[in-house]
């Protein structure tokens, strides 16, 4: 995913916490606790304290944050007359959300129906009958709640907007106000720290501090986010004013989200790093490792090497293959970073790097160790 930044002044790069974006990702953590193992305690305690009426209403709207993270949680990025920065309080950001015109709001709220057309922009389903019909068709595949929401949104967006604002205000009263008081100091400190890095060490250095999945090309014209989802945007959209906003999050890990909707300022929503978080693996490396493991012979070799280091000859004898055949398979596993080698006298021994394999998944590790 790419963000064009050629000519972007450094003073138009902002680091700011966003209470509304944090509420959105907190709701995601409640809906998908499996994505956020470090938040299980918070998610369990919060869910247990929700009143039944609020819990039911959250289920009604959970597609705004469960499968996709709707851009409605970052309205500051879509305002033509805005400065591209979040509000200081949730109430301020809800006011920004109210200022979005109906077409932008509907497009953002129906993001779950437009995964294949998100990058295209174009007319809103509110004004384009073909897009409206397509949105309803896709909403129907998600379930009756999603279809009902989409129908109401297309026929009466004003009522749905008021309903959503009240829902988010009730979440604030029920649990988020206390949560935000606890995390906002950390997020504000991180934003100040990143701003200082940008000011004194430059963009490349601050991107590295935000996430190892972010980089800038040598001439400083493009930021690349290493994500499976393709897309591109520009920070130089003069209709909204040039700008790029970074939003730190306590709840986001392991997600690194990039708002890249056409006509919106780009936003990078990143998890505040913790000392125990491992450096993320690149998508290219992940693909290489999965490809290397997608062969029964290499799985067998991994099983043997997970238990002890073996020479090429020993592995050939154990598998019934020739030494050159084993060497070819080992070469692929080594290129994927799955196997380490050590020399013992005149023998070169190969061993599976169990730490690396464990990051691919516990089921795979358990399977080869069983």
Tab-separated table of C-alpha atoms in Angstrom:
chain	number	residue	atom	x	y	z
A	1	UNK	CA	0.000	0.000	0.000
A	2	UNK	CA	1.440	3.361	-1.046
A	3	UNK	CA	1.031	6.982	0.050
A	4	UNK	CA	2.448	9.608	-2.299
A	5	UNK	CA	4.086	12.418	-0.299
A	6	UNK	CA	6.207	14.248	-2.895
A	7	UNK	CA	6.481	17.882	-1.807
A	8	UNK	CA	4.654	17.356	1.506
A	9	UNK	CA	5.985	19.850	4.094
A	10	UNK	CA	7.084	18.267	7.354
A	11	UNK	CA	4.765	20.565	9.278
A	12	UNK	CA	1.792	18.909	7.521
A	13	UNK	CA	2.610	15.547	9.115
A	14	UNK	CA	0.732	15.187	12.383
A	15	UNK	CA	0.859	12.735	15.273
A	16	UNK	CA	-2.338	12.949	17.315
A	17	UNK	CA	-4.400	10.565	19.471
A	18	UNK	CA	-8.031	10.169	18.415
A	19	UNK	CA	-10.632	9.203	21.032
A	20	UNK	CA	-13.164	8.234	18.348
A	21	UNK	CA	-10.672	6.023	16.477
A	22	UNK	CA	-9.668	4.453	19.793
A	23	UNK	CA	-13.307	3.747	20.614
A	24	UNK	CA	-13.689	2.090	17.220
A	25	UNK	CA	-10.707	-0.210	17.688
A	26	UNK	CA	-11.796	-0.946	21.281
A	27	UNK	CA	-15.155	-2.090	19.895
A	28	UNK	CA	-13.260	-4.263	17.416
A	29	UNK	CA	-11.309	-5.836	20.283
A	30	UNK	CA	-14.620	-6.615	22.036
A	31	UNK	CA	-16.019	-8.211	18.865
A	32	UNK	CA	-12.865	-10.115	17.896
A	33	UNK	CA	-10.923	-10.888	21.094
A	34	UNK	CA	-8.989	-13.571	19.223
A	35	UNK	CA	-7.215	-10.796	17.275
A	36	UNK	CA	-6.039	-9.188	20.517
A	37	UNK	CA	-4.780	-11.844	22.956
A	38	UNK	CA	-3.294	-9.208	25.234
A	39	UNK	CA	-6.729	-7.638	25.735
A	40	UNK	CA	-8.635	-10.740	26.860
A	41	UNK	CA	-8.941	-9.573	30.455
A	42	UNK	CA	-10.218	-6.137	29.480
A	43	UNK	CA	-12.589	-7.535	26.850
A	44	UNK	CA	-14.069	-10.121	29.227
A	45	UNK	CA	-14.598	-7.620	32.039
A	46	UNK	CA	-16.064	-4.975	29.718
A	47	UNK	CA	-18.438	-7.383	27.985
A	48	UNK	CA	-19.674	-8.706	31.331
A	49	UNK	CA	-20.598	-5.184	32.444
A	50	UNK	CA	-22.547	-4.179	29.318
A	51	UNK	CA	-26.271	-3.697	29.763
A	52	UNK	CA	-28.327	-6.010	27.518
A	53	UNK	CA	-29.796	-3.130	25.507
A	54	UNK	CA	-26.370	-1.686	24.707
A	55	UNK	CA	-24.976	-5.122	23.879
A	56	UNK	CA	-27.849	-5.715	21.438
A	57	UNK	CA	-27.308	-2.368	19.720
A	58	UNK	CA	-23.589	-3.065	19.404
A	59	UNK	CA	-24.407	-6.342	17.660
A	60	UNK	CA	-26.652	-4.439	15.275
A	61	UNK	CA	-23.800	-2.191	14.118
A	62	UNK	CA	-20.737	-4.406	14.621
A	63	UNK	CA	-19.905	-4.560	10.894
A	64	UNK	CA	-18.670	-0.968	11.267
A	65	UNK	CA	-15.693	-2.249	13.238
A	66	UNK	CA	-15.652	-6.056	13.133
A	67	UNK	CA	-14.806	-7.102	9.563
A	68	UNK	CA	-13.660	-3.687	8.368
A	69	UNK	CA	-12.672	-0.613	10.333
A	70	UNK	CA	-15.055	2.007	8.969
A	71	UNK	CA	-13.720	5.432	8.081
A	72	UNK	CA	-16.556	6.962	10.133
A	73	UNK	CA	-14.181	6.645	13.086
A	74	UNK	CA	-11.791	9.157	11.488
A	75	UNK	CA	-14.085	11.941	10.265
A	76	UNK	CA	-11.325	14.554	10.618
A	77	UNK	CA	-9.744	13.029	7.490
A	78	UNK	CA	-12.812	13.593	5.333
A	79	UNK	CA	-13.725	17.202	6.067
A	80	UNK	CA	-13.030	19.680	3.298
A	81	UNK	CA	-12.935	22.566	5.768
A	82	UNK	CA	-11.014	20.688	8.478
A	83	UNK	CA	-7.360	20.813	9.463
A	84	UNK	CA	-6.781	17.068	9.192
A	85	UNK	CA	-6.374	16.565	12.952
A	86	UNK	CA	-8.567	14.667	15.417
A	87	UNK	CA	-10.559	16.363	18.140
A	88	UNK	CA	-9.294	16.420	21.701
A	89	UNK	CA	-12.400	14.747	23.133
A	90	UNK	CA	-14.904	12.192	21.945
A	91	UNK	CA	-17.628	14.855	21.895
A	92	UNK	CA	-15.500	17.035	19.604
A	93	UNK	CA	-14.904	14.144	17.234
A	94	UNK	CA	-18.580	13.216	17.168
A	95	UNK	CA	-19.218	16.824	16.189
A	96	UNK	CA	-16.716	16.362	13.349
A	97	UNK	CA	-18.624	13.236	12.339
A	98	UNK	CA	-21.829	15.263	12.236
A	99	UNK	CA	-20.132	17.694	9.831
A	100	UNK	CA	-19.445	15.015	7.222
A	101	UNK	CA	-21.914	15.350	4.382
A	102	UNK	CA	-24.378	12.496	3.895
A	103	UNK	CA	-22.630	11.107	0.827
A	104	UNK	CA	-19.278	10.757	2.594
A	105	UNK	CA	-20.933	9.343	5.696
A	106	UNK	CA	-22.902	6.745	3.743
A	107	UNK	CA	-19.847	5.689	1.734
A	108	UNK	CA	-17.846	5.251	4.935
A	109	UNK	CA	-20.625	3.469	6.826
A	110	UNK	CA	-21.154	1.045	3.923
A	111	UNK	CA	-17.450	0.285	3.645
A	112	UNK	CA	-18.160	-3.364	4.491
A	113	UNK	CA	-20.016	-3.667	1.152
A	114	UNK	CA	-17.358	-2.069	-1.055
A	115	UNK	CA	-14.126	-3.944	-0.375
A	116	UNK	CA	-13.446	-4.413	-4.100
A	117	UNK	CA	-14.300	-0.813	-5.041
A	118	UNK	CA	-12.906	1.071	-2.039
A	119	UNK	CA	-9.966	2.387	-4.071
A	120	UNK	CA	-12.138	3.595	-6.940
A	121	UNK	CA	-14.100	6.404	-5.333
A	122	UNK	CA	-16.899	7.517	-7.613
A	123	UNK	CA	-20.510	8.332	-6.782
A	124	UNK	CA	-22.076	7.464	-3.465
A	125	UNK	CA	-24.640	4.634	-3.264
A	126	UNK	CA	-26.877	7.340	-1.831
A	127	UNK	CA	-27.045	9.062	-5.222
A	128	UNK	CA	-26.143	6.309	-7.692
A	129	UNK	CA	-28.948	3.703	-8.040
A	130	UNK	CA	-26.616	1.012	-9.384
A	131	UNK	CA	-24.211	1.401	-6.478
A	132	UNK	CA	-27.094	1.501	-4.033
A	133	UNK	CA	-28.477	-1.761	-5.394
A	134	UNK	CA	-25.018	-3.339	-5.275
A	135	UNK	CA	-24.519	-2.216	-1.659
A	136	UNK	CA	-27.838	-3.815	-0.669
A	137	UNK	CA	-26.922	-7.011	-2.504
A	138	UNK	CA	-23.601	-7.282	-0.687
A	139	UNK	CA	-25.168	-6.331	2.644
A	140	UNK	CA	-27.681	-9.173	2.230
A	141	UNK	CA	-24.841	-11.686	2.010
A	142	UNK	CA	-23.679	-10.541	5.458
A	143	UNK	CA	-27.022	-11.129	7.139
A	144	UNK	CA	-30.408	-9.605	7.882
A	145	UNK	CA	-29.036	-7.049	10.368
A	146	UNK	CA	-26.574	-5.700	7.832
A	147	UNK	CA	-29.231	-5.552	5.128
A	148	UNK	CA	-31.653	-3.720	7.405
A	149	UNK	CA	-28.940	-1.227	8.381
A	150	UNK	CA	-27.981	-0.596	4.744
A	151	UNK	CA	-31.613	-0.084	3.732
A	152	UNK	CA	-32.202	2.397	6.547
A	153	UNK	CA	-28.964	4.201	5.751
A	154	UNK	CA	-29.899	4.663	2.094
A	155	UNK	CA	-33.453	5.775	2.790
A	156	UNK	CA	-32.961	7.848	5.956
A	157	UNK	CA	-29.291	8.652	6.638
A	158	UNK	CA	-30.155	11.448	9.088
A	159	UNK	CA	-31.917	9.043	11.481
A	160	UNK	CA	-29.120	6.464	11.243
A	161	UNK	CA	-26.508	9.119	11.975
A	162	UNK	CA	-28.364	10.220	15.098
A	163	UNK	CA	-28.757	6.563	16.153
A	164	UNK	CA	-25.023	5.912	15.709
A	165	UNK	CA	-24.005	9.019	17.638
A	166	UNK	CA	-26.232	7.990	20.539
A	167	UNK	CA	-24.761	4.479	20.452
A	168	UNK	CA	-21.201	5.800	20.664
A	169	UNK	CA	-22.142	8.233	23.440
A	170	UNK	CA	-23.676	5.346	25.398
A	171	UNK	CA	-20.462	3.338	24.914
A	172	UNK	CA	-18.535	6.279	26.321
A	173	UNK	CA	-20.765	6.389	29.374
A	174	UNK	CA	-20.726	2.621	29.869
A	175	UNK	CA	-17.001	1.884	29.580
A	176	UNK	CA	-14.972	4.013	27.208
A	177	UNK	CA	-14.631	7.189	29.275
A	178	UNK	CA	-12.756	5.253	31.962
A	179	UNK	CA	-10.701	3.407	29.355
A	180	UNK	CA	-9.772	6.629	27.553
A	181	UNK	CA	-8.671	8.305	30.801
A	182	UNK	CA	-6.340	5.371	31.343
A	183	UNK	CA	-4.763	5.212	27.866
A	184	UNK	CA	-4.780	8.808	26.625
A	185	UNK	CA	-1.668	9.798	28.613
A	186	UNK	CA	0.321	6.989	26.979
A	187	UNK	CA	-0.980	7.888	23.520
A	188	UNK	CA	-0.311	11.612	23.935
A	189	UNK	CA	3.235	10.856	25.130
A	190	UNK	CA	3.837	8.610	22.132
A	191	UNK	CA	2.528	11.276	19.747
A	192	UNK	CA	4.879	13.890	21.279
A	193	UNK	CA	7.820	11.500	21.114
A	194	UNK	CA	7.178	10.636	17.449
A	195	UNK	CA	6.837	14.333	16.600
A	196	UNK	CA	10.240	14.994	18.132
A	197	UNK	CA	11.793	12.126	16.158
A	198	UNK	CA	10.302	13.531	12.961
A	199	UNK	CA	11.578	17.009	13.746
A	200	UNK	CA	15.108	16.022	14.684
A	201	UNK	CA	15.789	12.788	12.747
A	202	UNK	CA	13.472	12.890	9.753
A	203	UNK	CA	10.708	10.859	8.168
A	204	UNK	CA	12.589	7.605	7.600
A	205	UNK	CA	13.552	7.405	11.257
A	206	UNK	CA	10.067	8.146	12.551
A	207	UNK	CA	8.489	5.563	10.226
A	208	UNK	CA	10.829	2.926	11.623
A	209	UNK	CA	9.781	3.910	15.141
A	210	UNK	CA	6.090	3.667	14.200
A	211	UNK	CA	6.278	0.217	12.579
A	212	UNK	CA	8.796	-2.003	10.835
A	213	UNK	CA	6.110	-2.455	8.168
A	214	UNK	CA	6.491	1.203	7.094
A	215	UNK	CA	9.216	2.610	4.873
A	216	UNK	CA	9.911	5.581	2.606
A	217	UNK	CA	11.720	5.391	-0.727
A	218	UNK	CA	15.157	6.917	-1.173
A	219	UNK	CA	13.941	10.156	-2.740
A	220	UNK	CA	11.285	10.651	-0.055
A	221	UNK	CA	8.374	10.668	-2.502
A	222	UNK	CA	6.420	7.619	-1.355
A	223	UNK	CA	5.597	5.819	1.890
A	224	UNK	CA	5.000	2.078	1.613
A	225	UNK	CA	3.006	0.050	4.132
A	226	UNK	CA	3.760	-3.669	3.908
A	227	UNK	CA	0.197	-5.030	3.889
A	228	UNK	CA	-1.605	-7.776	1.989
A	229	UNK	CA	-4.332	-5.284	1.038
A	230	UNK	CA	-3.261	-3.261	-2.026
A	231	UNK	CA	-4.086	0.401	-2.418
A	232	UNK	CA	-2.680	3.850	-3.032
A	233	UNK	CA	-3.458	7.412	-2.042
A	234	UNK	CA	-1.821	10.809	-1.871
A	235	UNK	CA	-1.148	13.232	0.925
A	236	UNK	CA	-1.223	16.085	-1.584
A	237	UNK	CA	-4.983	16.262	-2.336
A	238	UNK	CA	-5.460	20.012	-2.662
A	239	UNK	CA	-9.255	19.801	-2.351
A	240	UNK	CA	-8.731	18.906	1.314
A	241	UNK	CA	-5.307	20.437	1.771
A	242	UNK	CA	-2.054	18.503	1.963
A	243	UNK	CA	-1.501	16.393	5.048
A	244	UNK	CA	-0.802	13.008	6.600
A	245	UNK	CA	-1.978	12.062	10.077
A	246	UNK	CA	-0.573	9.321	12.316
A	247	UNK	CA	-2.908	8.114	15.065
A	248	UNK	CA	-1.421	6.031	17.914
A	249	UNK	CA	-3.554	3.319	19.494
A	250	UNK	CA	-3.428	1.264	22.655
A	251	UNK	CA	-5.821	-1.409	21.339
A	252	UNK	CA	-4.785	-1.741	17.677
A	253	UNK	CA	-2.002	-4.345	17.833
A	254	UNK	CA	-1.464	-6.363	15.642
A	255	UNK	CA	-3.379	-4.199	13.149
A	256	UNK	CA	-1.702	-1.411	11.195
A	257	UNK	CA	-4.492	0.425	9.390
A	258	UNK	CA	-4.172	2.887	6.530
A	259	UNK	CA	-7.109	5.097	5.568
A	260	UNK	CA	-6.710	5.506	1.812
A	261	UNK	CA	-10.208	6.315	0.545
A	262	UNK	CA	-10.234	8.628	-2.493
A	263	UNK	CA	-11.000	12.190	-1.473
A	264	UNK	CA	-9.932	11.666	2.155
A	265	UNK	CA	-6.639	12.640	3.735
A	266	UNK	CA	-4.513	9.558	4.408
A	267	UNK	CA	-4.257	8.338	7.982
A	268	UNK	CA	-1.931	5.705	9.440
A	269	UNK	CA	-3.465	4.182	12.572
A	270	UNK	CA	-0.699	2.344	14.382
A	271	UNK	CA	-0.314	0.354	17.615
A	272	UNK	CA	1.858	1.907	20.275
A	273	UNK	CA	4.741	-0.511	20.540
A	274	UNK	CA	5.576	-2.386	23.701
A	275	UNK	CA	8.941	-3.910	24.633
A	276	UNK	CA	7.666	-7.471	24.249
A	277	UNK	CA	6.190	-7.052	20.750
A	278	UNK	CA	8.188	-8.937	18.118
A	279	UNK	CA	9.199	-7.184	14.921
A	280	UNK	CA	6.493	-7.869	12.336
A	281	UNK	CA	7.365	-10.209	9.484
A	282	UNK	CA	7.079	-8.790	5.979
A	283	UNK	CA	4.310	-10.089	3.727
A	284	UNK	CA	6.943	-11.226	1.210
A	285	UNK	CA	8.705	-13.300	3.874
A	286	UNK	CA	5.396	-14.755	5.063
A	287	UNK	CA	4.509	-15.832	1.506
A	288	UNK	CA	7.973	-17.358	1.038
A	289	UNK	CA	7.675	-19.351	4.267
A	290	UNK	CA	4.191	-20.663	3.520
A	291	UNK	CA	5.283	-21.658	0.007
A	292	UNK	CA	8.326	-23.451	1.386
A	293	UNK	CA	6.160	-25.434	3.796
A	294	UNK	CA	3.527	-26.341	1.192
A	295	UNK	CA	5.232	-29.626	0.257
A	296	UNK	CA	4.992	-33.000	2.045
A	297	UNK	CA	8.729	-33.728	1.763
A	298	UNK	CA	9.674	-30.397	3.333
A	299	UNK	CA	7.136	-30.961	6.099
A	300	UNK	CA	8.791	-34.313	6.818
A	301	UNK	CA	12.210	-32.667	6.866
A	302	UNK	CA	10.881	-30.023	9.261
A	303	UNK	CA	9.575	-32.742	11.554
A	304	UNK	CA	12.989	-34.370	11.743
A	305	UNK	CA	14.931	-31.122	12.111
A	306	UNK	CA	12.579	-29.849	14.837
A	307	UNK	CA	13.884	-32.583	17.135
A	308	UNK	CA	17.626	-32.329	16.548
A	309	UNK	CA	20.213	-31.062	14.032
A	310	UNK	CA	20.827	-33.404	11.090
A	311	UNK	CA	23.344	-33.549	8.274
A	312	UNK	CA	22.195	-33.708	4.668
A	313	UNK	CA	23.233	-37.349	4.476
A	314	UNK	CA	21.238	-38.267	7.580
A	315	UNK	CA	18.148	-36.558	6.225
A	316	UNK	CA	18.572	-38.334	2.871
A	317	UNK	CA	18.764	-41.677	4.643
A	318	UNK	CA	15.715	-40.906	6.820
A	319	UNK	CA	13.540	-39.811	3.888
A	320	UNK	CA	14.771	-42.216	1.204
A	321	UNK	CA	15.804	-39.340	-1.048
A	322	UNK	CA	19.156	-38.603	-2.619
A	323	UNK	CA	21.430	-36.034	-1.012
A	324	UNK	CA	21.022	-33.567	-3.944
A	325	UNK	CA	17.215	-33.814	-3.618
A	326	UNK	CA	17.398	-33.082	0.100
A	327	UNK	CA	19.762	-30.180	-0.571
A	328	UNK	CA	17.269	-28.588	-2.958
A	329	UNK	CA	14.482	-28.788	-0.363
A	330	UNK	CA	16.787	-27.462	2.362
A	331	UNK	CA	17.746	-24.541	0.153
A	332	UNK	CA	14.110	-23.409	-0.064
A	333	UNK	CA	13.654	-23.747	3.698
A	334	UNK	CA	16.830	-21.757	4.335
A	335	UNK	CA	15.796	-18.961	1.961
A	336	UNK	CA	12.555	-18.731	3.900
A	337	UNK	CA	14.509	-18.323	7.146
A	338	UNK	CA	13.091	-21.531	8.641
A	339	UNK	CA	16.316	-23.519	8.988
A	340	UNK	CA	19.647	-22.683	10.613
A	341	UNK	CA	22.953	-24.410	9.927
A	342	UNK	CA	25.971	-25.073	12.124
A	343	UNK	CA	29.262	-26.811	11.414
A	344	UNK	CA	30.448	-29.670	13.570
A	345	UNK	CA	33.829	-30.848	12.371
A	346	UNK	CA	33.487	-31.805	8.730
A	347	UNK	CA	29.677	-31.995	8.945
A	348	UNK	CA	27.162	-29.237	8.291
A	349	UNK	CA	24.094	-29.742	10.460
A	350	UNK	CA	20.625	-28.323	9.737
A	351	UNK	CA	17.991	-27.555	12.369
A	352	UNK	CA	14.512	-26.060	12.234
A	353	UNK	CA	14.260	-22.634	13.871
A	354	UNK	CA	11.373	-23.441	16.192
A	355	UNK	CA	11.051	-19.818	17.327
A	356	UNK	CA	10.368	-18.663	13.765
A	357	UNK	CA	7.975	-21.541	13.097
A	358	UNK	CA	6.037	-20.793	16.288
A	359	UNK	CA	5.186	-17.353	14.905
A	360	UNK	CA	3.437	-19.031	11.961
A	361	UNK	CA	0.996	-20.768	14.270
A	362	UNK	CA	0.767	-23.109	17.216
A	363	UNK	CA	-1.205	-25.735	15.242
A	364	UNK	CA	1.646	-26.132	12.756
A	365	UNK	CA	4.279	-26.338	15.487
A	366	UNK	CA	2.224	-28.855	17.455
A	367	UNK	CA	1.671	-30.907	14.305
A	368	UNK	CA	5.350	-31.323	13.448
A	369	UNK	CA	6.270	-32.006	17.076
A	370	UNK	CA	3.453	-34.502	17.678
